[in-house]
């Protein structure tokens, strides 16, 4: 709707027009302050300009009313327009809210080290990234979801050591002295037992084989990670392994040109020339590459694949890392403006008002799988998508286990199930309902239809602004409108039964589509425990 109105106004005025939704619905569906922008050019008062513009819309079939109010233009969409659009949406549910954007995007998210299961910090970035991916795909973007596997460096070596220590203590029953840094958690047990089957008991004691053990084990950890993601309805198109990139090291370093220099037996990137606070070490004096080295080769590979835009979702602790990566992109000869980095803040968990206890299975973190097991993947996805990703998030698990209106995901699911229940009680056939007109609705029904038809602009706005929380906010609001309409309006057995049921079907379509874009399947009925 907004696109249609915006296009009409753009054609009329030869410029982009700001379009707003009035807080007071009695003013109409949309409003614009265009008269104020034109006042200086035309040297007339905004009120006079608005009056003249309003009168020029008298014969337009999209609007039933265009009014000038204190210099603002208020537009009320016509019954014909809303009815035809609503009927089209119901006849084309797979196309509803879709567009045909042409941009090709590479979206990288999660990218947790393959050294242990995903924790709730990873989960937030995963849900944010996957929701952004779903929105983009629905809008027609050619988007690829990619996982960058950091399978090189000290953290991988530490995985081999940790498995050996676990196996020696718990399988060989030796006395073990643990170093300050090591991985812990129950996930090491199956890895240790599988390692014995594959390599023999000696793999647990031979320090010279830690690297071999680690390289084998990280594939097992990746399977754990993929399983945790799949249980939350998150899947990737491609996986890129850091360990495979270094064969291209010499060529990429040559491309960096003067962006790389040697000092004190270290290799630096001259990132301070591109806006970074300091130059950064790429290769240490002992020839070990830093994380940045892998990222330079990886981003070169990304840009060589020829996408129009690149989006990285990183943890908030990587904020200072953005400038050096963008500097490397510039030295490689690419436009760093095509690289967009979005940050995901950490999560604080409560349970019945008290801090949630760390997982015994993970040793020192709260596992994503633990939370999914406790509240379900739908609730986890909803929670993590419901607040701006770059702001801190604290929530109480107990709130999302409640089966009442205080739990937003229950509230929305119940709205969708309520619609299905009402329709099932009707004696009217599907064809009879679909053939009804959506005209001559009262004010409350008209506004409910308008709200349901807002989904396309919500989807586009949520993706363009990168604020996916706008979608769950919209779904909560639409569910609230539906529940109020249900209590205020009698439907079954009335003269308007068919058109009101058609209206409910339209609301149900928006709820179902919106939930699907959050990776959540809408429920057609609620179990006895949920009602």
XYZ file of C-alpha atoms in Angstrom:
531
model
C 0.000 0.000 0.000
C 2.658 2.468 0.998
C 4.642 1.733 -2.164
C 1.574 2.369 -4.319
C 0.823 5.685 -2.591
C 4.503 6.711 -2.608
C 4.780 5.981 -6.335
C 1.674 8.032 -7.075
C 2.934 11.011 -5.048
C 6.433 10.722 -6.509
C 4.967 10.894 -10.005
C 2.770 13.835 -9.072
C 5.482 15.926 -7.404
C 8.574 14.702 -9.260
C 10.391 13.916 -6.006
C 10.487 11.470 -3.123
C 7.710 12.200 -0.637
C 7.853 11.459 3.079
C 4.878 9.295 3.984
C 3.805 8.792 7.588
C 1.028 6.943 9.415
C -1.038 9.300 11.640
C -1.209 8.260 15.287
C -4.877 9.213 15.317
C -6.497 6.824 12.833
C -9.409 9.223 12.357
C -7.077 11.387 10.232
C -6.701 8.592 7.679
C -4.261 5.884 6.643
C -1.285 8.008 5.538
C -0.081 11.594 5.854
C 2.668 13.731 4.337
C 4.259 17.104 5.218
C 5.078 17.764 1.536
C 3.376 21.190 1.666
C 5.966 22.426 4.157
C 8.780 21.369 1.808
C 7.089 23.168 -1.089
C 6.301 26.345 0.855
C 9.745 27.881 0.440
C 9.906 27.078 -3.278
C 6.413 28.346 -4.059
C 6.567 31.204 -1.546
C 3.137 30.317 -0.226
C 1.869 29.113 3.130
C 1.850 25.325 3.718
C -1.882 25.498 4.495
C -2.728 27.059 1.121
C -0.504 24.607 -0.760
C -2.029 21.650 1.122
C -5.561 22.863 0.329
C -4.757 23.095 -3.389
C -3.077 19.665 -3.453
C -5.979 18.040 -1.587
C -8.497 19.337 -4.125
C -6.427 17.904 -6.991
C -7.093 14.330 -5.761
C -10.874 14.483 -6.010
C -11.116 12.023 -8.905
C -8.429 9.559 -7.733
C -9.793 6.036 -7.200
C -7.063 5.019 -4.713
C -8.318 7.468 -2.083
C -11.771 7.968 -0.643
C -10.687 11.189 1.017
C -7.694 13.557 0.884
C -7.783 16.337 3.465
C -5.620 19.301 4.361
C -5.090 19.669 8.117
C -2.829 22.516 9.293
C -0.529 22.095 6.296
C -0.453 18.297 6.400
C -2.090 16.138 3.762
C -4.054 13.168 5.119
C -5.030 10.286 2.841
C -7.728 7.710 3.433
C -7.550 4.721 1.094
C -10.714 3.814 -0.782
C -12.844 0.763 -0.045
C -12.286 -0.469 -3.580
C -8.515 -0.277 -3.257
C -8.379 -2.044 0.127
C -10.915 -4.691 -0.863
C -9.160 -5.529 -4.115
C -5.738 -5.642 -2.449
C -6.997 -7.830 0.395
C -8.676 -10.242 -2.039
C -5.537 -10.399 -4.166
C -3.414 -11.225 -1.093
C -5.691 -14.117 -0.141
C -5.690 -15.439 -3.693
C -1.880 -15.173 -3.888
C -0.604 -16.120 -0.403
C 2.815 -17.232 -1.673
C 3.374 -13.845 -3.317
C 2.031 -11.648 -0.522
C 4.613 -9.128 0.755
C 7.149 -10.307 -1.827
C 9.156 -8.057 -4.133
C 11.742 -8.510 -6.858
C 14.887 -6.769 -5.628
C 17.875 -7.267 -7.908
C 20.814 -6.877 -5.525
C 23.135 -9.832 -4.865
C 24.134 -10.096 -1.187
C 26.539 -12.277 0.786
C 25.519 -12.529 4.435
C 28.016 -13.979 6.914
C 26.848 -14.740 10.443
C 27.421 -16.991 13.472
C 31.005 -18.048 12.515
C 31.632 -19.470 15.991
C 34.908 -21.323 16.477
C 34.481 -25.103 15.950
C 35.746 -25.830 19.441
C 32.489 -26.264 21.336
C 28.678 -26.039 21.131
C 26.959 -22.709 20.486
C 26.198 -20.555 23.520
C 23.431 -17.953 23.873
C 25.677 -15.174 22.569
C 26.091 -17.099 19.329
C 22.350 -17.792 19.317
C 21.447 -14.126 19.248
C 23.611 -13.444 16.205
C 22.313 -16.621 14.574
C 18.651 -15.666 14.983
C 19.299 -12.088 13.900
C 21.217 -13.211 10.823
C 18.723 -15.870 9.806
C 15.756 -13.486 10.217
C 17.558 -10.875 8.127
C 18.246 -13.581 5.538
C 14.589 -14.634 5.412
C 13.411 -11.043 5.027
C 15.877 -10.407 2.198
C 14.954 -13.594 0.379
C 11.246 -12.741 0.652
C 11.981 -9.336 -0.854
C 13.614 -11.003 -3.844
C 17.283 -10.362 -3.063
C 19.745 -12.937 -4.354
C 21.198 -13.611 -0.908
C 23.616 -16.296 0.287
C 23.916 -17.308 3.962
C 27.534 -18.150 4.782
C 29.338 -19.543 7.833
C 33.045 -18.733 8.153
C 34.693 -21.567 10.080
C 37.699 -20.392 12.112
C 39.483 -23.730 12.026
C 43.056 -22.426 12.219
C 45.090 -20.988 15.060
C 45.626 -21.588 18.754
C 41.982 -22.294 19.553
C 42.058 -25.423 17.391
C 45.274 -26.639 19.028
C 43.591 -26.113 22.400
C 40.735 -28.383 21.330
C 43.150 -31.285 20.813
C 44.746 -30.683 24.214
C 41.335 -30.466 25.916
C 40.175 -33.793 24.472
C 43.391 -35.453 25.587
C 43.054 -34.070 29.125
C 39.422 -35.127 29.341
C 40.206 -38.628 28.079
C 43.189 -39.120 30.348
C 41.190 -38.093 33.428
C 37.816 -39.696 32.664
C 38.742 -42.685 30.491
C 42.314 -43.568 31.506
C 41.644 -42.367 35.099
C 44.941 -40.554 35.325
C 45.669 -37.609 37.566
C 45.649 -34.575 35.292
C 46.869 -31.022 35.884
C 44.762 -28.634 33.866
C 46.317 -25.489 32.357
C 44.723 -22.071 32.791
C 43.120 -22.221 29.335
C 41.297 -25.291 28.083
C 37.839 -26.310 26.865
C 35.502 -28.166 29.164
C 32.072 -29.700 28.950
C 30.263 -32.975 28.337
C 30.537 -32.599 24.568
C 34.186 -33.684 24.909
C 33.158 -37.182 26.094
C 31.822 -38.555 22.771
C 34.731 -36.901 20.940
C 37.238 -38.631 23.213
C 35.558 -42.035 22.820
C 35.294 -41.658 19.040
C 38.965 -40.616 18.915
C 39.956 -43.833 20.688
C 37.964 -45.879 18.169
C 39.615 -44.112 15.267
C 43.187 -43.617 16.493
C 43.611 -45.967 19.476
C 44.173 -45.178 23.164
C 47.595 -43.701 22.481
C 45.974 -40.599 20.905
C 45.094 -39.436 24.419
C 48.692 -39.441 25.645
C 50.790 -38.473 22.633
C 51.279 -34.683 22.809
C 52.810 -34.667 19.351
C 49.414 -35.718 17.927
C 47.357 -32.938 19.487
C 47.124 -31.096 16.174
C 46.025 -34.243 14.335
C 43.406 -34.889 17.003
C 42.164 -31.299 16.895
C 41.785 -31.205 13.107
C 39.743 -34.390 13.266
C 37.663 -33.259 16.260
C 36.676 -29.868 14.870
C 34.616 -31.619 12.216
C 32.732 -33.399 14.993
C 32.146 -30.095 16.769
C 30.877 -28.575 13.523
C 28.292 -31.352 13.358
C 27.163 -30.407 16.885
C 26.925 -26.762 15.811
C 24.966 -27.613 12.651
C 22.573 -29.770 14.682
C 21.992 -26.974 17.213
C 21.317 -24.543 14.363
C 18.968 -26.955 12.580
C 17.005 -27.435 15.808
C 16.415 -23.675 15.684
C 15.475 -23.763 11.986
C 18.714 -22.117 10.851
C 20.600 -23.398 7.818
C 23.507 -22.141 5.711
C 24.082 -22.198 1.971
C 27.883 -22.278 2.182
C 30.670 -22.952 4.681
C 34.130 -21.457 4.157
C 36.984 -22.948 6.214
C 39.815 -20.653 7.237
C 42.305 -23.535 6.943
C 41.667 -23.708 3.191
C 42.482 -20.059 2.555
C 46.208 -19.901 3.238
C 47.166 -21.539 -0.051
C 46.197 -18.164 -1.527
C 48.309 -16.192 0.958
C 51.139 -15.048 -1.320
C 48.823 -13.870 -4.079
C 46.614 -11.919 -1.681
C 49.588 -10.311 0.066
C 50.860 -9.193 -3.343
C 47.482 -7.587 -4.009
C 47.772 -5.646 -0.739
C 50.779 -3.761 -2.145
C 51.963 -0.951 0.137
C 49.225 -1.853 2.592
C 51.547 -4.506 4.053
C 54.987 -3.856 5.502
C 57.525 -5.658 7.731
C 58.839 -4.312 11.022
C 60.579 -6.048 13.959
C 60.173 -9.415 12.224
C 56.399 -8.891 12.117
C 54.103 -8.220 9.193
C 51.788 -5.221 9.618
C 48.844 -3.810 7.724
C 49.075 -0.017 7.382
C 45.456 0.332 8.496
C 46.096 3.726 10.122
C 46.273 5.136 6.568
C 42.649 4.062 6.103
C 41.174 5.451 9.324
C 42.196 2.838 11.905
C 43.739 4.016 15.197
C 46.945 2.002 14.648
C 48.610 -0.339 12.204
C 47.853 -3.964 13.032
C 49.965 -7.113 13.177
C 49.083 -9.634 10.488
C 51.894 -12.149 11.057
C 53.729 -12.502 14.362
C 57.520 -12.734 14.717
C 57.264 -16.533 15.030
C 55.477 -16.600 11.628
C 52.077 -17.432 13.112
C 49.270 -15.496 11.391
C 46.804 -13.471 13.474
C 43.016 -13.667 13.053
C 43.295 -10.628 10.819
C 45.461 -12.537 8.339
C 42.718 -15.067 7.704
C 40.120 -12.319 7.434
C 42.165 -10.507 4.799
C 42.338 -13.601 2.593
C 38.698 -14.412 3.303
C 37.437 -10.954 2.379
C 39.493 -10.996 -0.783
C 37.824 -14.272 -1.679
C 34.430 -12.777 -0.846
C 34.896 -9.762 -3.087
C 36.294 -11.878 -5.908
C 32.967 -13.741 -5.942
C 31.346 -10.565 -7.236
C 28.447 -9.756 -4.901
C 26.883 -6.292 -4.890
C 26.883 -6.056 -1.107
C 28.500 -7.894 1.823
C 27.016 -8.069 5.320
C 28.910 -9.425 8.339
C 27.200 -9.993 11.695
C 29.753 -9.977 14.499
C 29.668 -9.953 18.281
C 29.758 -6.501 19.864
C 33.276 -7.178 21.174
C 34.470 -6.994 17.528
C 33.591 -3.302 17.189
C 37.237 -2.234 17.071
C 37.920 -4.843 14.396
C 35.761 -3.163 11.748
C 38.231 -0.446 10.740
C 41.124 -2.849 10.130
C 39.029 -5.206 7.988
C 37.645 -2.311 5.952
C 41.227 -1.042 5.545
C 42.286 -4.415 4.145
C 39.370 -4.325 1.693
C 40.549 -0.921 0.476
C 44.166 -2.084 0.077
C 42.894 -5.075 -1.901
C 41.412 -2.613 -4.368
C 37.733 -2.916 -3.444
C 35.113 -0.467 -2.241
C 34.831 -0.900 1.531
C 31.421 0.826 1.433
C 30.091 -2.458 0.038
C 31.029 -4.145 3.332
C 28.492 -3.613 6.095
C 29.193 -4.838 9.620
C 26.308 -5.312 12.058
C 26.945 -5.986 15.732
C 25.110 -8.325 18.067
C 25.222 -7.686 21.810
C 25.424 -10.351 24.475
C 22.439 -11.773 26.355
C 21.692 -11.966 30.078
C 19.417 -14.752 31.236
C 17.198 -14.986 34.294
C 15.029 -17.793 35.570
C 12.275 -16.827 37.995
C 14.093 -13.553 38.582
C 17.437 -15.147 39.428
C 20.550 -15.364 37.192
C 20.424 -18.500 35.051
C 23.024 -21.080 36.092
C 25.825 -21.980 33.738
C 25.530 -25.277 31.905
C 27.220 -28.274 33.464
C 27.470 -29.734 29.984
C 29.462 -26.743 28.743
C 31.449 -25.986 31.854
C 31.387 -22.197 31.791
C 28.713 -20.965 29.353
C 24.954 -21.176 28.799
C 24.323 -23.401 25.823
C 21.916 -22.497 23.045
C 20.648 -26.085 23.080
C 19.810 -25.832 26.803
C 17.547 -22.844 26.190
C 15.872 -24.470 23.174
C 15.223 -27.554 25.313
C 13.689 -25.445 28.062
C 11.462 -22.989 26.150
C 11.472 -24.269 22.551
C 13.029 -22.857 19.413
C 10.012 -20.641 18.591
C 10.290 -18.737 21.856
C 14.069 -18.454 21.561
C 13.808 -17.093 18.016
C 11.106 -14.642 19.005
C 13.015 -13.341 22.025
C 16.273 -12.813 20.156
C 14.557 -11.095 17.225
C 12.418 -8.848 19.411
C 15.020 -6.246 20.357
C 17.627 -4.288 18.397
C 20.624 -6.557 17.994
C 23.143 -3.912 19.050
C 21.482 -3.323 22.431
C 21.819 -5.491 25.529
C 19.113 -8.121 26.016
C 17.942 -9.512 29.342
C 14.991 -11.843 29.679
C 13.478 -14.301 32.100
C 12.924 -17.822 30.796
C 9.919 -18.219 33.069
C 8.033 -15.508 31.174
C 8.345 -17.400 27.912
C 7.127 -20.670 29.411
C 3.805 -19.137 30.420
C 0.764 -20.160 28.407
C -1.063 -16.843 28.619
C -1.155 -13.361 27.062
C 1.942 -12.237 28.977
C 3.990 -14.481 26.668
C 4.114 -12.675 23.285
C 4.759 -15.753 21.152
C 1.800 -17.525 22.814
C -0.324 -14.390 22.296
C 0.439 -14.304 18.553
C 0.044 -18.054 18.052
C -3.264 -17.952 19.888
C -4.475 -15.198 17.547
C -3.731 -17.371 14.519
C -5.317 -20.447 16.109
C -8.360 -18.385 17.149
C -8.927 -17.372 13.521
C -8.786 -21.012 12.413
C -11.225 -22.015 15.172
C -13.751 -19.311 14.256
C -13.657 -20.240 10.569
C -14.108 -23.933 11.437
C -17.299 -23.069 13.364
C -18.880 -21.468 10.311
C -21.187 -23.358 7.978
C -19.966 -21.272 5.048
C -17.680 -22.907 2.483
C -14.251 -21.606 1.594
C -15.552 -20.421 -1.780
C -18.438 -18.549 -0.170
C -16.039 -16.739 2.140
C -13.551 -15.942 -0.627
C -16.266 -14.567 -2.918
C -17.401 -12.042 -0.306
C -16.477 -8.393 -0.735
C -14.387 -6.538 1.837
C -16.358 -3.331 1.307
C -18.802 -1.595 3.663
C -16.862 -2.591 6.755
C -17.296 -0.597 9.946
C -14.437 1.506 11.316
C -12.926 -1.218 13.514
C -13.001 -3.810 10.710
C -11.572 -1.320 8.232
C -8.660 -0.573 10.541
C -8.033 -4.277 11.176
C -7.870 -4.868 7.421
C -5.476 -1.949 6.999
C -3.259 -3.309 9.783
C -3.188 -6.748 8.167
C -2.198 -5.244 4.822
C 0.726 -3.356 6.371
C 2.910 -6.488 6.411
C 4.686 -5.770 3.072
C 5.982 -2.398 4.214
C 6.954 -3.802 7.636
C 8.998 -6.532 5.925
C 10.787 -4.051 3.695
C 11.394 -1.549 6.491
C 12.716 -4.257 8.854
C 15.266 -5.372 6.272
C 16.305 -1.954 4.918
C 16.798 -0.576 8.441
C 18.350 -3.894 9.596
C 15.965 -3.704 12.566
C 14.299 -7.098 12.485
C 12.540 -6.353 15.796
C 10.011 -4.334 13.786
C 8.474 -7.601 12.569
C 7.688 -9.138 16.001
C 6.492 -5.699 17.170
C 4.072 -5.620 14.256
C 2.878 -9.177 14.866
C 2.176 -8.425 18.544
C 0.210 -5.334 17.560
C -1.771 -7.188 14.889
C -2.544 -10.016 17.322
C -3.778 -7.459 19.876
C -6.055 -5.887 17.249
C -7.413 -9.311 16.320
C -8.145 -10.294 19.926
C -9.909 -6.969 20.579
C -11.940 -7.316 17.386
C -12.967 -10.845 18.432
C -14.282 -9.641 21.799
C -15.994 -6.536 20.381
C -17.612 -7.996 17.267
C -20.030 -10.886 16.795
C -19.153 -12.819 13.620
C -20.843 -16.228 13.300
C -24.511 -16.003 12.380
C -24.499 -12.351 11.334
C -25.407 -10.913 7.951
C -21.749 -9.966 7.457
C -20.375 -13.384 8.444
C -18.713 -14.093 5.082
C -16.906 -10.775 4.760
C -15.813 -10.811 8.412
C -14.443 -14.330 8.065
C -12.608 -13.210 4.933
C -11.156 -10.344 6.947
C -9.981 -12.818 9.609
C -8.406 -14.969 6.896
C -6.438 -11.905 5.773
C -5.229 -11.282 9.332
C -4.281 -14.956 9.563
C -2.278 -14.694 6.350
C -0.256 -11.784 7.713
C 0.354 -13.558 11.028
C 1.398 -16.785 9.299
C 3.650 -15.011 6.778
C 5.252 -12.844 9.449
C 5.949 -15.808 11.723
C 7.443 -17.770 8.815
C 9.819 -14.877 8.184
C 10.946 -15.316 11.790
C 11.513 -19.046 11.228
C 8.402 -19.925 13.231
C 5.509 -22.085 12.030
C 2.058 -20.681 12.801
C -0.208 -22.952 14.844
C -3.675 -23.798 13.556
C -4.840 -24.920 16.990
C -3.584 -24.809 20.567
C -3.350 -27.903 22.736
C -5.349 -28.116 25.952
C -2.232 -27.199 27.919
C -1.767 -24.103 25.774
C -5.333 -22.783 25.888
